[in-house]
PDB file of C-alpha atoms in Angstrom:
ATOM      1  CA  MET B 136      -0.361  -0.079  -0.050  1.00 85.00           C
ATOM      2  CA  ALA B 137       0.961   3.692  -0.578  1.00 94.00           C
ATOM      3  CA  ASN B 138      -0.184   7.063   0.176  1.00 95.00           C
ATOM      4  CA  ILE B 139      -0.643   9.445  -2.632  1.00 96.00           C
ATOM      5  CA  THR B 140      -0.802  12.759  -2.445  1.00 96.00           C
ATOM      6  CA  VAL B 141      -2.129  15.244  -5.482  1.00 96.00           C
ATOM      7  CA  GLN B 142      -1.716  18.769  -4.398  1.00 92.00           C
ATOM      8  CA  ASN B 143      -2.439  19.123  -1.402  1.00 90.00           C
ATOM      9  CA  LYS B 144      -4.532  16.610  -0.874  1.00 95.00           C
ATOM     10  CA  THR B 145      -2.957  13.296   0.734  1.00 97.00           C
ATOM     11  CA  PHE B 146      -4.954   9.616  -0.093  1.00 98.00           C
ATOM     12  CA  THR B 147      -3.734   6.775   2.532  1.00 97.00           C
ATOM     13  CA  GLN B 148      -3.176   2.650   1.979  1.00 97.00           C
ATOM     14  CA  ILE B 149      -3.705   3.092  -2.227  1.00 97.00           C
ATOM     15  CA  GLN B 150      -3.008   0.061  -3.883  1.00 98.00           C
ATOM     16  CA  ALA B 151      -4.127   0.451  -7.080  1.00 98.00           C
ATOM     17  CA  LEU B 152      -4.475   2.849  -9.730  1.00 98.00           C
ATOM     18  CA  ILE B 153      -7.113   2.883 -12.193  1.00 98.00           C
ATOM     19  CA  PHE B 154      -6.599   5.023 -15.325  1.00 98.00           C
ATOM     20  CA  ASP B 155      -8.710   5.940 -18.353  1.00 96.00           C
ATOM     21  CA  LYS B 156      -7.459   5.839 -21.864  1.00 95.00           C
ATOM     22  CA  ASP B 157      -8.097   8.301 -24.431  1.00 92.00           C
ATOM     23  CA  GLY B 158      -7.147  12.097 -23.087  1.00 91.00           C
ATOM     24  CA  THR B 159      -6.064  10.260 -19.733  1.00 95.00           C
ATOM     25  CA  LEU B 160      -2.916   8.229 -20.976  1.00 97.00           C
ATOM     26  CA  GLU B 161      -2.997   8.427 -24.757  1.00 95.00           C
ATOM     27  CA  ASN B 162      -3.030  11.782 -27.025  1.00 93.00           C
ATOM     28  CA  SER B 163      -5.816  10.096 -29.085  1.00 88.00           C
ATOM     29  CA  LYS B 164      -7.794  14.014 -29.835  1.00 87.00           C
ATOM     30  CA  ILE B 165      -6.457  14.383 -33.830  1.00 87.00           C
ATOM     31  CA  TYR B 166      -7.002  10.269 -34.594  1.00 92.00           C
ATOM     32  CA  LEU B 167     -10.944  10.613 -33.287  1.00 92.00           C
ATOM     33  CA  GLU B 168     -11.383  13.327 -35.012  1.00 93.00           C
ATOM     34  CA  LYS B 169     -10.354  11.995 -37.977  1.00 93.00           C
ATOM     35  CA  LEU B 170     -12.459   9.014 -37.283  1.00 96.00           C
ATOM     36  CA  THR B 171     -15.740  11.417 -36.975  1.00 96.00           C
ATOM     37  CA  VAL B 172     -14.822  13.139 -40.263  1.00 96.00           C
ATOM     38  CA  ALA B 173     -14.774   9.650 -41.701  1.00 97.00           C
ATOM     39  CA  ARG B 174     -17.816   8.133 -40.068  1.00 97.00           C
ATOM     40  CA  LEU B 175     -19.864  11.372 -40.757  1.00 97.00           C
ATOM     41  CA  ALA B 176     -18.782  10.887 -44.731  1.00 96.00           C
ATOM     42  CA  LEU B 177     -19.680   7.154 -44.914  1.00 97.00           C
ATOM     43  CA  LEU B 178     -23.567   7.919 -43.151  1.00 97.00           C
ATOM     44  CA  GLU B 179     -23.513  10.652 -45.252  1.00 96.00           C
ATOM     45  CA  GLN B 180     -23.509   8.318 -48.254  1.00 95.00           C
ATOM     46  CA  GLU B 181     -25.929   5.891 -47.111  1.00 93.00           C
ATOM     47  CA  ILE B 182     -28.534   8.577 -46.019  1.00 94.00           C
ATOM     48  CA  PRO B 183     -28.028  11.749 -48.360  1.00 90.00           C
ATOM     49  CA  ALA B 184     -30.908  13.296 -46.536  1.00 88.00           C
ATOM     50  CA  SER B 185     -31.082  17.226 -45.765  1.00 87.00           C
ATOM     51  CA  ASN B 186     -28.995  18.161 -42.988  1.00 92.00           C
ATOM     52  CA  PHE B 187     -29.054  14.387 -41.596  1.00 94.00           C
ATOM     53  CA  GLY B 188     -24.670  14.903 -41.840  1.00 94.00           C
ATOM     54  CA  ASP B 189     -25.151  17.879 -39.601  1.00 95.00           C
ATOM     55  CA  ARG B 190     -27.463  16.851 -37.344  1.00 95.00           C
ATOM     56  CA  LEU B 191     -25.502  13.591 -36.457  1.00 95.00           C
ATOM     57  CA  ALA B 192     -22.074  15.709 -36.429  1.00 96.00           C
ATOM     58  CA  GLU B 193     -23.791  17.905 -33.445  1.00 96.00           C
ATOM     59  CA  ALA B 194     -24.859  14.632 -31.968  1.00 95.00           C
ATOM     60  CA  PHE B 195     -21.832  13.590 -31.839  1.00 96.00           C
ATOM     61  CA  GLY B 196     -19.987  16.371 -30.488  1.00 95.00           C
ATOM     62  CA  PHE B 197     -17.948  17.510 -33.751  1.00 96.00           C
ATOM     63  CA  ASN B 198     -18.255  21.285 -34.524  1.00 94.00           C
ATOM     64  CA  ARG B 199     -17.600  20.757 -38.735  1.00 94.00           C
ATOM     65  CA  GLY B 200     -16.743  24.464 -38.736  1.00 92.00           C
ATOM     66  CA  SER B 201     -13.663  24.269 -37.075  1.00 91.00           C
ATOM     67  CA  ALA B 202     -13.168  20.318 -37.275  1.00 90.00           C
ATOM     68  CA  GLN B 203     -12.691  19.782 -33.513  1.00 88.00           C
ATOM     69  CA  LEU B 204     -14.526  17.231 -30.899  1.00 89.00           C
ATOM     70  CA  ASP B 205     -16.190  18.744 -27.758  1.00 87.00           C
ATOM     71  CA  PRO B 206     -13.784  16.991 -24.983  1.00 80.00           C
ATOM     72  CA  GLY B 207     -17.767  16.162 -23.380  1.00 80.00           C
ATOM     73  CA  GLY B 208     -19.096  15.060 -26.366  1.00 88.00           C
ATOM     74  CA  LEU B 209     -19.764  11.437 -27.382  1.00 92.00           C
ATOM     75  CA  MET B 210     -17.300  10.628 -29.538  1.00 92.00           C
ATOM     76  CA  ALA B 211     -14.907  11.571 -26.985  1.00 86.00           C
ATOM     77  CA  VAL B 212     -16.283   9.597 -24.460  1.00 83.00           C
ATOM     78  CA  GLY B 213     -19.186   7.712 -25.381  1.00 86.00           C
ATOM     79  CA  SER B 214     -18.127   4.130 -26.153  1.00 86.00           C
ATOM     80  CA  ARG B 215     -18.142   2.879 -29.600  1.00 90.00           C
ATOM     81  CA  ARG B 216     -21.519   0.818 -28.950  1.00 91.00           C
ATOM     82  CA  ASP B 217     -22.847   4.619 -27.587  1.00 92.00           C
ATOM     83  CA  ASN B 218     -21.884   6.268 -30.858  1.00 95.00           C
ATOM     84  CA  ILE B 219     -23.631   3.322 -32.967  1.00 96.00           C
ATOM     85  CA  ILE B 220     -26.960   3.359 -30.973  1.00 96.00           C
ATOM     86  CA  ALA B 221     -26.811   7.616 -31.638  1.00 96.00           C
ATOM     87  CA  ALA B 222     -25.801   7.071 -35.360  1.00 97.00           C
ATOM     88  CA  ALA B 223     -28.571   4.228 -35.888  1.00 97.00           C
ATOM     89  CA  SER B 224     -31.247   6.612 -34.208  1.00 97.00           C
ATOM     90  CA  TYR B 225     -30.813   9.452 -36.403  1.00 96.00           C
ATOM     91  CA  ILE B 226     -30.798   6.571 -39.541  1.00 96.00           C
ATOM     92  CA  ALA B 227     -34.151   4.984 -38.493  1.00 96.00           C
ATOM     93  CA  GLU B 228     -35.662   8.769 -38.556  1.00 94.00           C
ATOM     94  CA  GLN B 229     -35.242   8.386 -41.945  1.00 94.00           C
ATOM     95  CA  GLY B 230     -37.946   5.637 -42.174  1.00 94.00           C
ATOM     96  CA  HIS B 231     -35.381   2.640 -41.869  1.00 96.00           C
ATOM     97  CA  GLY B 232     -36.353  -0.182 -39.464  1.00 97.00           C
ATOM     98  CA  TRP B 233     -33.968  -0.671 -36.063  1.00 98.00           C
ATOM     99  CA  PHE B 234     -32.114  -3.307 -37.088  1.00 98.00           C
ATOM    100  CA  GLN B 235     -31.319  -2.275 -40.675  1.00 97.00           C
ATOM    101  CA  SER B 236     -30.063   1.503 -38.913  1.00 97.00           C
ATOM    102  CA  LEU B 237     -28.057  -0.746 -36.948  1.00 97.00           C
ATOM    103  CA  GLU B 238     -26.719  -2.466 -39.188  1.00 98.00           C
ATOM    104  CA  MET B 239     -25.837   0.392 -41.880  1.00 97.00           C
ATOM    105  CA  ALA B 240     -24.414   1.853 -38.513  1.00 97.00           C
ATOM    106  CA  ASN B 241     -22.056  -0.945 -37.388  1.00 97.00           C
ATOM    107  CA  GLN B 242     -20.921  -1.155 -41.617  1.00 97.00           C
ATOM    108  CA  CYS B 243     -20.110   2.563 -41.727  1.00 97.00           C
ATOM    109  CA  PHE B 244     -18.405   2.029 -38.785  1.00 97.00           C
ATOM    110  CA  ASP B 245     -15.849  -0.750 -39.758  1.00 96.00           C
ATOM    111  CA  GLN B 246     -15.359   0.974 -42.507  1.00 98.00           C
ATOM    112  CA  ALA B 247     -13.944   3.993 -41.017  1.00 97.00           C
ATOM    113  CA  ASP B 248     -11.617   2.128 -38.730  1.00 93.00           C
ATOM    114  CA  ARG B 249     -10.313   0.444 -41.880  1.00 95.00           C
ATOM    115  CA  GLN B 250      -9.894   3.912 -43.417  1.00 96.00           C
ATOM    116  CA  ILE B 251      -8.696   5.899 -39.970  1.00 95.00           C
ATOM    117  CA  VAL B 252      -6.331   3.275 -38.090  1.00 91.00           C
ATOM    118  CA  ALA B 253      -5.176   3.698 -34.781  1.00 89.00           C
ATOM    119  CA  ASN B 254      -1.505   3.184 -33.438  1.00 90.00           C
ATOM    120  CA  ALA B 255       1.508   4.681 -31.716  1.00 89.00           C
ATOM    121  CA  ASP B 256       1.961   7.090 -34.535  1.00 89.00           C
ATOM    122  CA  THR B 257      -1.865   8.430 -34.574  1.00 89.00           C
ATOM    123  CA  CYS B 258      -2.564   8.275 -30.991  1.00 91.00           C
ATOM    124  CA  PRO B 259       1.100   9.291 -29.037  1.00 93.00           C
ATOM    125  CA  MET B 260       1.360   8.441 -25.306  1.00 95.00           C
ATOM    126  CA  PHE B 261       1.416  11.715 -23.571  1.00 95.00           C
ATOM    127  CA  PRO B 262       4.481  12.902 -21.962  1.00 92.00           C
ATOM    128  CA  THR B 263       5.736  11.732 -18.873  1.00 95.00           C
ATOM    129  CA  VAL B 264       3.360   8.408 -19.075  1.00 96.00           C
ATOM    130  CA  VAL B 265       6.097   6.182 -19.221  1.00 96.00           C
ATOM    131  CA  ASN B 266       8.105   6.860 -16.735  1.00 96.00           C
ATOM    132  CA  CYS B 267       5.059   7.551 -14.288  1.00 97.00           C
ATOM    133  CA  LEU B 268       3.826   4.134 -14.492  1.00 97.00           C
ATOM    134  CA  GLN B 269       7.078   2.293 -14.229  1.00 96.00           C
ATOM    135  CA  LYS B 270       7.878   4.300 -10.776  1.00 95.00           C
ATOM    136  CA  TRP B 271       4.057   3.241  -9.665  1.00 96.00           C
ATOM    137  CA  ARG B 272       4.805   0.155 -10.360  1.00 94.00           C
ATOM    138  CA  ASN B 273       7.926  -0.008  -8.538  1.00 94.00           C
ATOM    139  CA  GLN B 274       6.394   1.322  -5.415  1.00 94.00           C
ATOM    140  CA  GLY B 275       4.246  -1.904  -5.081  1.00 94.00           C
ATOM    141  CA  VAL B 276       0.938   0.282  -6.687  1.00 97.00           C
ATOM    142  CA  LYS B 277      -1.648  -1.923  -9.306  1.00 98.00           C
ATOM    143  CA  ILE B 278      -1.970  -0.412 -12.401  1.00 98.00           C
ATOM    144  CA  ALA B 279      -5.319  -0.980 -14.598  1.00 98.00           C
ATOM    145  CA  ILE B 280      -6.686   0.496 -17.493  1.00 98.00           C
ATOM    146  CA  LEU B 281     -10.100   1.225 -18.066  1.00 97.00           C
ATOM    147  CA  SER B 282     -11.568   2.543 -21.072  1.00 94.00           C
ATOM    148  CA  ALA B 283     -14.605   3.480 -22.702  1.00 89.00           C
ATOM    149  CA  ALA B 284     -12.896   2.047 -25.938  1.00 89.00           C
ATOM    150  CA  ARG B 285     -13.206  -1.595 -27.084  1.00 88.00           C
ATOM    151  CA  GLN B 286     -11.238  -4.078 -26.093  1.00 93.00           C
ATOM    152  CA  ARG B 287      -9.003  -4.742 -28.553  1.00 91.00           C
ATOM    153  CA  SER B 288      -8.280  -0.682 -28.702  1.00 92.00           C
ATOM    154  CA  VAL B 289      -7.171  -1.104 -25.301  1.00 95.00           C
ATOM    155  CA  GLU B 290      -4.878  -4.192 -26.160  1.00 96.00           C
ATOM    156  CA  ARG B 291      -3.353  -2.095 -29.231  1.00 94.00           C
ATOM    157  CA  PHE B 292      -2.258   0.579 -26.995  1.00 95.00           C
ATOM    158  CA  ILE B 293      -0.435  -1.633 -24.476  1.00 97.00           C
ATOM    159  CA  ALA B 294       1.061  -3.609 -27.065  1.00 96.00           C
ATOM    160  CA  ASP B 295       1.570  -0.771 -29.229  1.00 94.00           C
ATOM    161  CA  HIS B 296       3.636   1.478 -26.507  1.00 95.00           C
ATOM    162  CA  GLN B 297       4.996  -1.644 -25.045  1.00 95.00           C
ATOM    163  CA  LEU B 298       3.048  -1.342 -21.712  1.00 96.00           C
ATOM    164  CA  GLN B 299       2.513  -5.335 -20.709  1.00 96.00           C
ATOM    165  CA  ASN B 300       4.596  -5.428 -17.640  1.00 96.00           C
ATOM    166  CA  LEU B 301       3.040  -2.120 -16.556  1.00 97.00           C
ATOM    167  CA  VAL B 302      -0.462  -2.477 -16.976  1.00 98.00           C
ATOM    168  CA  ASP B 303      -2.087  -5.653 -14.668  1.00 98.00           C
ATOM    169  CA  VAL B 304      -5.562  -5.084 -15.778  1.00 98.00           C
ATOM    170  CA  ALA B 305      -6.661  -3.888 -19.627  1.00 97.00           C
ATOM    171  CA  LYS B 306     -10.383  -3.401 -19.852  1.00 95.00           C
ATOM    172  CA  GLY B 307     -12.613  -2.122 -22.502  1.00 92.00           C
ATOM    173  CA  SER B 308     -16.167  -1.082 -22.271  1.00 85.00           C
ATOM    174  CA  ASP B 309     -17.373  -3.782 -25.128  1.00 78.00           C
ATOM    175  CA  GLN B 310     -18.101  -6.588 -22.880  1.00 72.00           C
ATOM    176  CA  GLY B 311     -21.867  -5.380 -21.792  1.00 78.00           C
ATOM    177  CA  LEU B 312     -20.827  -2.860 -19.376  1.00 83.00           C
ATOM    178  CA  SER B 313     -19.971   1.055 -20.121  1.00 85.00           C
ATOM    179  CA  LYS B 314     -19.124   4.359 -17.963  1.00 90.00           C
ATOM    180  CA  PRO B 315     -20.415   5.051 -16.014  1.00 92.00           C
ATOM    181  CA  ASN B 316     -21.611   1.724 -14.577  1.00 94.00           C
ATOM    182  CA  PRO B 317     -19.858   1.268 -11.363  1.00 96.00           C
ATOM    183  CA  ALA B 318     -20.258  -2.160 -11.908  1.00 95.00           C
ATOM    184  CA  LEU B 319     -17.528  -1.581 -14.751  1.00 95.00           C
ATOM    185  CA  TYR B 320     -15.158  -0.415 -11.895  1.00 97.00           C
ATOM    186  CA  LEU B 321     -16.147  -3.004  -9.221  1.00 97.00           C
ATOM    187  CA  LEU B 322     -15.411  -5.603 -11.990  1.00 95.00           C
ATOM    188  CA  THR B 323     -11.951  -4.114 -12.422  1.00 96.00           C
ATOM    189  CA  CYS B 324     -10.916  -4.064  -8.772  1.00 98.00           C
ATOM    190  CA  ARG B 325     -12.415  -7.801  -8.306  1.00 97.00           C
ATOM    191  CA  GLU B 326     -10.024  -8.415 -11.131  1.00 97.00           C
ATOM    192  CA  LEU B 327      -7.001  -6.573  -9.449  1.00 98.00           C
ATOM    193  CA  ASN B 328      -8.218  -8.314  -6.462  1.00 98.00           C
ATOM    194  CA  VAL B 329      -8.252  -4.512  -4.161  1.00 98.00           C
ATOM    195  CA  LYS B 330     -11.032  -3.045  -2.597  1.00 98.00           C
ATOM    196  CA  PRO B 331     -12.410  -0.156  -4.448  1.00 98.00           C
ATOM    197  CA  ALA B 332     -11.688   1.794  -1.366  1.00 98.00           C
ATOM    198  CA  HIS B 333      -7.958   1.450  -1.484  1.00 98.00           C
ATOM    199  CA  THR B 334      -7.955   2.928  -5.461  1.00 98.00           C
ATOM    200  CA  LEU B 335      -7.781   6.100  -7.120  1.00 98.00           C
ATOM    201  CA  MET B 336      -9.522   6.949 -10.766  1.00 98.00           C
ATOM    202  CA  ILE B 337      -7.668   9.109 -13.224  1.00 98.00           C
ATOM    203  CA  GLY B 338      -9.565  10.445 -16.259  1.00 96.00           C
ATOM    204  CA  ASP B 339     -10.795  13.283 -18.211  1.00 92.00           C
ATOM    205  CA  ALA B 340     -14.312  13.064 -18.559  1.00 91.00           C
ATOM    206  CA  GLN B 341     -16.884  13.068 -16.193  1.00 92.00           C
ATOM    207  CA  GLY B 342     -17.885   9.508 -16.682  1.00 92.00           C
ATOM    208  CA  ASP B 343     -14.794   8.591 -15.242  1.00 95.00           C
ATOM    209  CA  ILE B 344     -15.652  10.458 -12.421  1.00 96.00           C
ATOM    210  CA  THR B 345     -19.096   9.249 -11.849  1.00 96.00           C
ATOM    211  CA  MET B 346     -18.215   5.541 -12.084  1.00 97.00           C
ATOM    212  CA  ALA B 347     -15.740   6.051  -9.550  1.00 98.00           C
ATOM    213  CA  LYS B 348     -17.450   7.613  -7.436  1.00 97.00           C
ATOM    214  CA  GLY B 349     -20.381   5.040  -7.666  1.00 97.00           C
ATOM    215  CA  ALA B 350     -18.181   2.089  -6.972  1.00 98.00           C
ATOM    216  CA  ASN B 351     -16.769   4.459  -3.742  1.00 98.00           C
ATOM    217  CA  ALA B 352     -13.258   4.697  -5.156  1.00 98.00           C
ATOM    218  CA  GLN B 353     -11.059   6.564  -2.312  1.00 98.00           C
ATOM    219  CA  GLY B 354     -10.603   9.214  -5.143  1.00 97.00           C
ATOM    220  CA  ALA B 355     -11.262  10.636  -8.093  1.00 98.00           C
ATOM    221  CA  ILE B 356      -8.551  12.682  -9.996  1.00 97.00           C
ATOM    222  CA  ALA B 357      -9.277  14.950 -13.398  1.00 96.00           C
ATOM    223  CA  ILE B 358      -6.448  15.209 -15.402  1.00 95.00           C
ATOM    224  CA  HIS B 359      -6.518  18.006 -18.421  1.00 92.00           C
ATOM    225  CA  TRP B 360      -3.251  17.845 -20.440  1.00 91.00           C
ATOM    226  CA  PRO B 361      -2.048  21.158 -22.286  1.00 86.00           C
ATOM    227  CA  GLY B 362      -3.962  22.493 -25.396  1.00 74.00           C
ATOM    228  CA  TYR B 363      -7.002  20.288 -23.893  1.00 73.00           C
ATOM    229  CA  PRO B 364      -9.926  22.211 -22.961  1.00 67.00           C
ATOM    230  CA  LYS B 365     -10.431  22.154 -19.108  1.00 67.00           C
ATOM    231  CA  GLY B 366     -13.799  20.955 -18.196  1.00 67.00           C
ATOM    232  CA  ASN B 367     -15.323  21.149 -14.377  1.00 71.00           C
ATOM    233  CA  LEU B 368     -15.858  17.492 -13.926  1.00 85.00           C
ATOM    234  CA  GLN B 369     -17.801  17.290 -11.372  1.00 90.00           C
ATOM    235  CA  GLY B 370     -17.522  15.259  -7.832  1.00 93.00           C
ATOM    236  CA  ALA B 371     -13.790  15.257  -9.342  1.00 96.00           C
ATOM    237  CA  ASP B 372     -11.267  15.796  -5.775  1.00 96.00           C
ATOM    238  CA  VAL B 373      -8.651  17.655  -7.977  1.00 96.00           C
ATOM    239  CA  THR B 374      -7.813  18.528 -10.927  1.00 94.00           C
ATOM    240  CA  ILE B 375      -4.247  18.109 -12.375  1.00 95.00           C
ATOM    241  CA  ALA B 376      -2.318  18.535 -15.762  1.00 94.00           C
ATOM    242  CA  ASP B 377       0.538  16.094 -15.588  1.00 96.00           C
ATOM    243  CA  LEU B 378       0.976  12.787 -14.387  1.00 97.00           C
ATOM    244  CA  GLU B 379       4.045  13.853 -12.461  1.00 96.00           C
ATOM    245  CA  GLN B 380       1.664  15.451  -9.935  1.00 97.00           C
ATOM    246  CA  ILE B 381       0.750  12.466  -8.215  1.00 97.00           C
ATOM    247  CA  GLN B 382       3.214  11.834  -5.453  1.00 94.00           C
ATOM    248  CA  CYS B 383       3.716   8.054  -4.161  1.00 92.00           C
ATOM    249  CA  GLN B 384       5.290   7.370  -1.052  1.00 86.00           C
ATOM    250  CA  PRO B 385       5.154   3.329   0.005  1.00 77.00           C
TER     251      PRO B 385
END
């Protein structure tokens, strides 16, 4: 166990740190923006209705004028399933049946995934991540990644950056549970073999904070790296701009 101090707040007897991936460990902003553009283009080809693409872009949290994502919007923080359901809902409004709408959305998303590939170049890690993870592991703290992305995306991230020896549990949100359901956090704690009260959550979205609080984690830390819009995440115990602000004492 370790005592962890962040700014002027101290968390005691911490056994594990649980991290979000996108926007927390991985700088996926540019990749997600390109992926959103590809999804919209493919969906508009299928549904050439007036204003369909613009309305769907708003639902995704994507500003077509600036070509930027809302950091709290659906594409930035929602699971792939969440985004598929949103797209299918707009398709269904055009007179298509629900199962057909889901199939069309799935096919467009799969094609966009083939066009816009996530890898170590398109989704680099933020500075200091590896050094911090290594330091905390050396101090006896377990590490988990809990992401709204699919399991294969989490595994790809770990493989791309050779983090296999630093991450104890890696979990996506495509296995029946998704953020902010605290059951997903509790499942991660069980796999880590720790109690939620001995864990901290670190993430950049409201879903991360809400999930951790619902699971009775000891604390929830919001992170906003320089260059990322800084939001006020309700319930966060503290907000940081770099993982090095998390100081651990065995």
